[in-house]
Structures are given as C-alpha cells and as structure tokens.
Short mmCIF file of C-alpha atoms in Angstrom, two decimals:
data_model
loop_
_atom_site.label_atom_id
_atom_site.label_comp_id
_atom_site.label_asym_id
_atom_site.label_seq_id
_atom_site.Cartn_x
_atom_site.Cartn_y
_atom_site.Cartn_z
CA UNK A 1061 2.47 13.78 -32.51
CA UNK A 1062 1.63 13.23 -28.88
CA UNK A 1063 -0.65 10.53 -29.74
CA UNK A 1064 1.61 8.44 -31.77
CA UNK A 1065 4.39 8.62 -28.65
CA UNK A 1066 1.92 7.68 -26.61
CA UNK A 1067 0.56 4.64 -28.94
CA UNK A 1068 4.29 3.89 -29.44
CA UNK A 1069 4.69 3.79 -25.85
CA UNK A 1070 1.80 1.55 -25.21
CA UNK A 1071 3.29 -0.99 -27.16
CA UNK A 1072 6.50 -1.09 -25.16
CA UNK A 1073 4.68 -1.09 -21.61
CA UNK A 1074 2.55 -3.74 -22.55
CA UNK A 1075 4.36 -5.91 -24.71
CA UNK A 1076 7.40 -6.82 -22.49
CA UNK A 1077 8.14 -8.89 -19.45
CA UNK A 1078 7.24 -12.90 -17.95
CA UNK A 1079 4.64 -14.34 -16.43
CA UNK A 1080 6.02 -14.22 -12.66
CA UNK A 1081 4.58 -15.94 -9.88
CA UNK A 1082 1.20 -15.03 -8.15
CA UNK A 1083 1.55 -13.17 -5.07
CA UNK A 1084 -1.16 -13.72 -2.19
CA UNK A 1085 -3.63 -12.21 -0.92
CA UNK A 1086 -3.89 -10.49 2.64
CA UNK A 1087 -5.24 -12.23 5.32
CA UNK A 1088 -6.37 -11.62 8.83
CA UNK A 1089 -5.17 -14.11 11.38
CA UNK A 1090 -7.19 -13.52 14.94
CA UNK A 1091 -5.98 -15.40 18.21
CA UNK A 1092 -3.50 -15.56 21.29
CA UNK A 1093 0.40 -15.49 21.21
CA UNK A 1094 1.56 -18.95 22.25
CA UNK A 1095 5.25 -18.36 21.83
CA UNK A 1096 7.92 -15.60 20.34
CA UNK A 1097 10.83 -16.85 18.54
CA UNK A 1098 13.31 -13.80 18.24
CA UNK A 1099 16.42 -14.50 16.07
CA UNK A 1100 18.79 -11.52 15.56
CA UNK A 1101 20.03 -10.81 12.53
CA UNK A 1102 16.75 -13.39 10.51
CA UNK A 1103 13.09 -13.41 10.75
CA UNK A 1104 11.59 -13.63 13.98
CA UNK A 1105 8.08 -15.80 14.59
CA UNK A 1106 5.45 -15.49 16.48
CA UNK A 1107 3.13 -19.13 16.97
CA UNK A 1108 -0.41 -17.67 17.56
CA UNK A 1109 -3.13 -20.30 18.45
CA UNK A 1110 -6.35 -18.61 16.58
CA UNK A 1111 -9.89 -18.31 17.94
CA UNK A 1112 -11.03 -21.57 15.90
CA UNK A 1113 -8.26 -23.60 17.70
CA UNK A 1114 -5.53 -23.59 14.64
CA UNK A 1115 -1.65 -22.69 15.24
CA UNK A 1116 -0.50 -20.18 13.16
CA UNK A 1117 3.26 -19.50 12.58
CA UNK A 1118 3.72 -15.70 11.63
CA UNK A 1119 6.96 -14.68 10.06
CA UNK A 1120 8.23 -11.21 11.33
CA UNK A 1121 10.83 -8.97 9.59
CA UNK A 1122 11.68 -5.55 9.66
CA UNK A 1123 8.94 -4.42 7.36
CA UNK A 1124 6.15 -6.00 9.95
CA UNK A 1125 4.79 -2.87 11.92
CA UNK A 1126 3.43 -3.64 15.49
CA UNK A 1127 0.38 -1.42 16.60
CA UNK A 1128 -0.86 -0.66 20.29
CA UNK A 1129 -4.30 1.15 20.18
CA UNK A 1130 -3.12 4.19 18.21
CA UNK A 1131 0.48 3.72 19.33
CA UNK A 1132 3.51 2.41 17.63
CA UNK A 1133 4.62 -0.97 19.03
CA UNK A 1134 7.93 -3.64 18.51
CA UNK A 1135 8.45 -7.00 18.39
CA UNK A 1136 9.69 -6.60 21.55
CA UNK A 1137 6.16 -5.84 23.30
CA UNK A 1138 4.59 -9.11 21.90
CA UNK A 1139 4.24 -11.77 24.89
CA UNK A 1140 2.58 -15.36 25.05
CA UNK A 1141 -0.56 -14.86 26.33
CA UNK A 1142 -1.42 -11.64 24.19
CA UNK A 1143 -4.05 -11.17 22.31
CA UNK A 1144 -3.11 -9.99 18.86
CA UNK A 1145 -4.97 -9.62 15.03
CA UNK A 1146 -2.42 -9.59 12.40
CA UNK A 1147 -2.73 -9.05 8.99
CA UNK A 1148 -0.62 -11.21 7.05
CA UNK A 1149 0.35 -12.06 3.33
CA UNK A 1150 1.44 -15.71 2.21
CA UNK A 1151 4.73 -15.59 0.24
CA UNK A 1152 5.17 -19.61 -0.27
CA UNK A 1153 5.25 -21.53 2.77
CA UNK A 1154 5.40 -18.68 5.08
CA UNK A 1155 3.13 -16.48 6.08
CA UNK A 1156 4.21 -13.21 6.47
CA UNK A 1157 2.99 -10.68 9.35
CA UNK A 1158 2.06 -7.17 7.55
CA UNK A 1159 0.90 -5.73 10.48
CA UNK A 1160 0.03 -6.83 13.99
CA UNK A 1161 -2.30 -5.47 16.47
CA UNK A 1162 -1.38 -5.87 20.08
CA UNK A 1163 -4.31 -6.28 22.65
CA UNK A 1164 -4.87 -7.20 26.29
CA UNK A 1165 -3.66 -10.03 27.89
CA UNK A 1166 -5.59 -13.21 27.74
CA UNK A 1167 -6.51 -14.50 30.88
CA UNK A 1168 -6.79 -17.78 30.38
CA UNK A 1169 -3.23 -17.95 29.14
CA UNK A 1170 0.25 -18.69 30.44
CA UNK A 1171 2.53 -15.63 31.32
CA UNK A 1172 5.30 -14.60 28.86
CA UNK A 1173 7.55 -17.24 26.98
CA UNK A 1174 9.98 -15.13 24.82
CA UNK A 1175 12.65 -17.09 22.98
CA UNK A 1176 15.76 -15.72 21.81
CA UNK A 1177 18.33 -17.44 19.81
CA UNK B 371 18.13 -6.72 -45.25
CA UNK B 372 18.30 -4.73 -41.60
CA UNK B 373 14.60 -3.99 -42.09
CA UNK B 374 13.86 -7.90 -42.48
CA UNK B 375 15.97 -9.01 -39.45
CA UNK B 376 14.12 -5.89 -37.29
CA UNK B 377 10.33 -7.65 -38.71
CA UNK B 378 11.36 -10.92 -38.15
CA UNK B 379 12.46 -10.34 -34.88
CA UNK B 380 9.44 -8.54 -33.98
CA UNK B 381 7.26 -11.00 -35.26
CA UNK B 382 9.06 -13.69 -33.30
CA UNK B 383 8.53 -11.30 -30.07
CA UNK B 384 5.30 -11.18 -30.75
CA UNK B 385 4.61 -15.04 -31.34
CA UNK B 386 6.36 -15.68 -28.08
CA UNK B 387 4.12 -13.22 -26.30
CA UNK B 388 1.02 -14.80 -27.33
CA UNK B 389 1.98 -17.76 -26.45
CA UNK B 390 3.66 -17.54 -23.25
CA UNK B 391 0.92 -14.23 -22.56
CA UNK B 392 1.59 -11.62 -20.12
CA UNK B 393 0.23 -10.02 -16.99
CA UNK B 394 -0.39 -6.63 -14.74
CA UNK B 395 1.33 -8.71 -11.75
CA UNK B 396 4.88 -8.74 -13.48
CA UNK B 397 7.38 -5.82 -12.33
CA UNK B 398 7.53 -3.37 -15.25
CA UNK B 399 11.56 -3.33 -16.79
CA UNK B 400 13.63 -0.67 -16.54
CA UNK B 401 12.85 0.46 -19.96
CA UNK B 402 9.35 0.24 -19.61
CA UNK B 403 9.88 2.18 -16.23
CA UNK B 404 11.70 4.61 -18.05
CA UNK B 405 9.68 5.61 -21.23
CA UNK B 406 6.70 5.87 -18.92
CA UNK B 407 8.32 8.08 -16.73
CA UNK B 408 9.75 9.78 -19.66
CA UNK B 409 6.00 9.74 -21.11
CA UNK B 410 4.83 11.27 -18.06
CA UNK B 411 6.87 13.81 -17.58
CA UNK B 412 5.83 14.88 -21.38
CA UNK B 413 2.28 14.77 -20.53
CA UNK B 414 2.78 17.87 -18.05
CA UNK B 415 3.21 21.72 -19.69
CA UNK B 416 6.33 23.36 -18.94
CA UNK B 417 4.36 26.12 -17.23
CA UNK B 418 3.10 24.13 -14.48
CA UNK B 419 5.90 21.84 -13.67
CA UNK B 420 7.09 24.39 -11.44
CA UNK B 421 4.28 25.78 -9.97
CA UNK B 422 4.21 26.16 -6.30
CA UNK B 423 1.91 25.34 -3.40
CA UNK B 424 -0.39 28.53 -3.15
CA UNK B 425 -2.20 26.93 0.12
CA UNK B 426 -0.70 27.64 3.37
CA UNK B 427 0.17 24.26 5.23
CA UNK B 428 -1.60 24.48 8.53
CA UNK B 429 -2.10 21.98 10.89
CA UNK B 430 -6.00 22.08 9.63
CA UNK B 431 -5.33 21.66 6.49
CA UNK B 432 -3.11 18.91 7.10
CA UNK B 433 -5.73 17.17 9.06
CA UNK B 434 -8.13 17.76 6.27
CA UNK B 435 -5.73 16.03 3.69
CA UNK B 436 -4.99 13.30 5.38
CA UNK B 437 -8.88 12.11 5.69
CA UNK B 438 -9.35 13.07 2.32
CA UNK B 439 -5.91 10.91 1.57
CA UNK B 440 -7.28 7.89 3.51
CA UNK B 441 -10.93 7.80 2.19
CA UNK B 442 -9.62 8.81 -1.66
CA UNK B 443 -6.13 7.59 -2.22
CA UNK B 444 -5.48 4.56 0.37
CA UNK B 445 -7.03 1.69 -1.51
CA UNK B 446 -4.04 1.83 -3.80
CA UNK B 447 -1.19 3.89 -2.01
CA UNK B 448 -2.13 2.35 1.57
CA UNK B 449 -2.19 5.39 4.17
CA UNK B 450 1.28 5.55 4.73
CA UNK B 451 1.95 6.19 0.63
CA UNK B 452 4.12 2.74 0.42
CA UNK B 453 1.64 1.27 -2.14
CA UNK B 454 1.59 -2.28 -0.42
CA UNK B 455 -2.11 -2.78 -0.91
CA UNK B 456 -3.58 -5.54 -3.02
CA UNK B 457 -4.40 -3.30 -5.85
CA UNK B 458 -1.66 -0.86 -5.28
CA UNK B 459 1.04 -4.01 -5.82
CA UNK B 460 -1.01 -5.46 -8.65
CA UNK B 461 -1.40 -2.55 -10.65
CA UNK B 462 0.61 -2.00 -13.95
CA UNK B 463 3.17 0.01 -13.06
CA UNK B 464 2.62 -0.89 -9.44
CA UNK B 465 1.87 2.16 -7.31
CA UNK B 466 4.99 3.72 -6.10
CA UNK B 467 6.32 4.39 -2.86
CA UNK B 468 5.30 7.73 -2.31
CA UNK B 469 7.76 8.19 0.45
CA UNK B 470 10.97 7.62 -1.74
CA UNK B 471 13.06 9.93 -3.94
CA UNK B 472 11.57 9.05 -6.75
CA UNK B 473 8.21 10.71 -5.64
CA UNK B 474 9.28 13.33 -2.92
CA UNK B 475 11.81 14.70 -5.54
CA UNK B 476 9.20 15.94 -7.59
CA UNK B 477 8.21 19.33 -8.08
CA UNK B 478 5.07 20.42 -6.14
CA UNK B 479 3.22 21.21 -9.46
CA UNK B 480 4.05 18.29 -11.01
CA UNK B 481 2.57 16.41 -7.90
CA UNK B 482 -0.27 18.40 -8.32
CA UNK B 483 -0.77 17.82 -12.18
CA UNK B 484 -0.43 14.17 -11.68
CA UNK B 485 -3.56 14.27 -9.12
CA UNK B 486 -5.50 16.51 -11.09
CA UNK B 487 -4.68 15.10 -14.45
CA UNK B 488 -4.08 11.23 -13.54
CA UNK B 489 -1.40 9.27 -15.47
CA UNK B 490 -2.83 7.53 -18.80
CA UNK B 491 -1.99 4.01 -19.22
CA UNK B 492 -1.75 3.39 -15.46
CA UNK B 493 -4.11 2.85 -12.85
CA UNK B 494 -3.99 6.60 -11.50
CA UNK B 495 -7.17 8.68 -12.41
CA UNK B 496 -7.97 12.15 -13.12
CA UNK B 497 -9.21 13.58 -9.31
CA UNK B 498 -11.71 16.50 -9.23
CA UNK B 499 -13.18 18.84 -11.41
CA UNK B 500 -11.64 22.06 -12.73
CA UNK B 501 -12.79 24.30 -10.21
CA UNK B 502 -10.82 26.56 -7.51
CA UNK B 503 -12.31 24.50 -4.40
CA UNK B 504 -10.98 21.35 -5.97
CA UNK B 505 -7.75 22.72 -7.23
CA UNK B 506 -7.54 23.76 -3.35
CA UNK B 507 -8.25 20.16 -2.19
CA UNK B 508 -5.59 18.89 -4.38
CA UNK B 509 -2.98 21.26 -3.32
CA UNK B 510 -3.91 19.99 0.14
CA UNK B 511 -2.97 16.47 -0.99
CA UNK B 512 0.01 17.63 -2.54
CA UNK B 513 1.19 18.80 1.36
CA UNK B 514 0.07 15.62 2.62
CA UNK B 515 2.31 13.84 0.14
CA UNK B 516 5.39 15.77 1.33
CA UNK B 517 4.22 15.07 5.37
CA UNK B 518 4.31 11.07 4.19
CA UNK B 519 7.96 10.47 5.41
CA UNK B 520 6.73 11.56 8.57
CA UNK B 521 3.53 10.11 9.26
CA UNK B 522 3.18 8.85 12.85
CA UNK B 523 1.65 5.88 14.48
CA UNK B 524 -1.29 8.10 15.49
CA UNK B 525 -2.14 9.78 12.39
CA UNK B 526 -2.20 6.40 10.73
CA UNK B 527 -4.56 5.08 13.27
CA UNK B 528 -6.66 8.08 12.73
CA UNK B 529 -6.65 7.16 9.01
CA UNK B 530 -7.58 3.70 9.21
CA UNK B 531 -10.76 5.21 10.54
CA UNK B 532 -11.52 7.21 7.91
CA UNK B 533 -10.60 4.18 5.04
CA UNK B 534 -13.45 3.05 3.13
CA UNK B 535 -15.06 -0.11 4.28
CA UNK B 536 -18.19 -1.79 3.61
CA UNK B 537 -20.86 -3.14 6.19
CA UNK B 538 -18.93 -6.57 6.71
CA UNK B 539 -15.74 -5.03 7.19
CA UNK B 540 -17.23 -2.61 10.12
CA UNK B 541 -18.25 -5.62 11.06
CA UNK B 542 -14.99 -7.37 10.73
CA UNK B 543 -13.30 -4.52 12.74
CA UNK B 544 -15.67 -4.06 15.90
CA UNK B 545 -14.92 -7.76 16.00
CA UNK B 546 -11.45 -7.14 16.18
CA UNK B 547 -11.77 -4.57 18.50
CA UNK B 548 -13.35 -6.31 21.03
CA UNK B 549 -10.97 -9.05 20.98
CA UNK B 550 -7.98 -7.27 21.42
CA UNK B 551 -9.83 -5.41 24.06
CA UNK B 552 -10.15 -8.91 25.94
CA UNK B 553 -13.96 -9.28 25.03
CA UNK B 554 -15.66 -12.50 23.83
CA UNK B 555 -14.90 -13.86 20.43
CA UNK B 556 -18.02 -13.76 18.00
CA UNK B 557 -19.35 -16.86 16.35
CA UNK B 558 -17.98 -16.06 13.11
CA UNK B 559 -14.45 -14.61 13.57
CA UNK B 560 -13.39 -12.05 10.82
CA UNK B 561 -10.73 -14.51 9.22
CA UNK B 562 -11.66 -13.42 5.74
CA UNK B 563 -9.66 -12.83 2.90
CA UNK B 564 -8.84 -8.76 4.18
CA UNK B 565 -7.47 -8.71 0.29
CA UNK B 566 -10.80 -8.01 -1.15
#
C-alpha cells in the first residue's frame, strides 16, 4: 500500500509544471567601490571597479548581506574607495549582490562618494 | 464515458509533457507540494513524530552542531538554513527556508526523523548510522535547526570556515582575504563561478 502511494505521488511530483527560465549561477566580484547610489524604497546600486579593470554595477536589496570581518554591516557602511568582495547572481541584465564583504579603504582611491536620491 | 474522457485527458497531458519536457528548475505546484508534504508526514511513524530531544542544549552542543551543519548540510541548505545555494535552489523540490514556520513548526521528533532517514524522491538523504552516537549527533542538529532564526553574523563567519572547500576554493578565499586587508592582488583573481 505504501509503495503504491509512493509511486502515485511520484507520478504527481514529476509530471507537472512548465519549463521555466534558467536562474544564473553565483559569481564573485572583487574590486574597489567607485560610487554608492542609495534610492530609498528601491534597489540601491554599488558601482565597483574590478581588479581586472572592468566596471560592474551591483544591485543591492534588503536580502543583500553585508559583512565586515566577522561582524554584520550594512549598505551605509559601504563607501567609495573601499575594497569589496561580492558574491553575485545574474538576474537578466541585473547583477544582484547576495553578499558583500567589506574591506579596507584602497589607498589609491578618492574619498567617499555616497549618492542619495 | 467518464473513464474514456479521463484517459483521453491523461494521454493529452502526457503528450504535452513529452513535447514540452519538464525540469528540476521549476517551482513545484501547490498540489505537488501538498502531496509531497503529506507523503513525507506519512513516512514518519506516529511514535516518533512527537519524540522530544533527549540531548541537553549547551553552548558546546550548539557549537558542535553548528560546525557539523556547516560541513555536512550547508552545501544545499546554506549556513543560514534558507536554502539559497546553487544546489538548494535547483533541487526539486527546493531546499526549504528552515527559518520559516513550515520547518520551525515541526516537532523535534519530526525533524530528527527527516535528518536520520531522509525524504524519498527529494534531495534529502538519510544521514548517519543507526547507532546511539549518530542519533545524538542528529539530535544536536535538531537543536541547531531551532537556533537558525537567531544566528548571528559572528556565527555565520565561523561557519564559513567549516564549509567544505577544494584547494582552488581555499586559494581563492585566501586571495580575497588578502585583498580585503589591503594586500596586493594575485595575478589570477578569483572571479570564477562561485556556484560550482
């Protein structure tokens, strides 16, 4: 009886639902913050110049985790010139930051540039 | 007549699925989730569902379970138990957000049984052997699952050190640490796919 129930449930489990879009893999972005755009009520953005010279715009929302060392941090702790390592996920054309590790200020970079809209 | 109509509808459905295909990336429908949950509950003997945790919760027990979870469970469930990992998001059904009531509302005995025996037709395997020592480890994990909604950033940072990693991952993590501390960037930065 249990085997029959398990088999019927298996049929129900596998034989349903259309194929959906492919969700992106997670990637690492390592670089220095160029600008922080804070837009209350909407996703904020952190512009990062990566170690290989590219510019990447990270979208941050309330699910994005910020960490400084072993302590929790927040978007307000991010400043231009700060070194960061972000774990990101591509969602369409958007690069969403899942976690951002905050590091030291890069000596070669200008001081903070925090934009609020 | 009704049987014929039902059979026709069933064959049409199978024909559609054969042409369209289906994937583990999809979100299970509410019907599937309902059936799967009932089947999972059905798999747990009544006598075990309401068993209480025999392991006394202490800071040492919690620390040991936290490390064990980071090493054995976090690949799918994530260190925070939310299931937001490459494996967890692409299983069918998805790894659950264990901080939510669907998991936190389950009795201790229920959680214990799921860890020890796994859940058929899902990605959840059966863990440990049927020995008192392994059972004690499983009960410790039940304590940790209860603790998930109150995890601190410090605990999460400690868990990252216990996550299983290969040599390349260790090197990448070391390069990231040096970079964050202001050190020089390695010639080949770890911009690799973190999802594999």
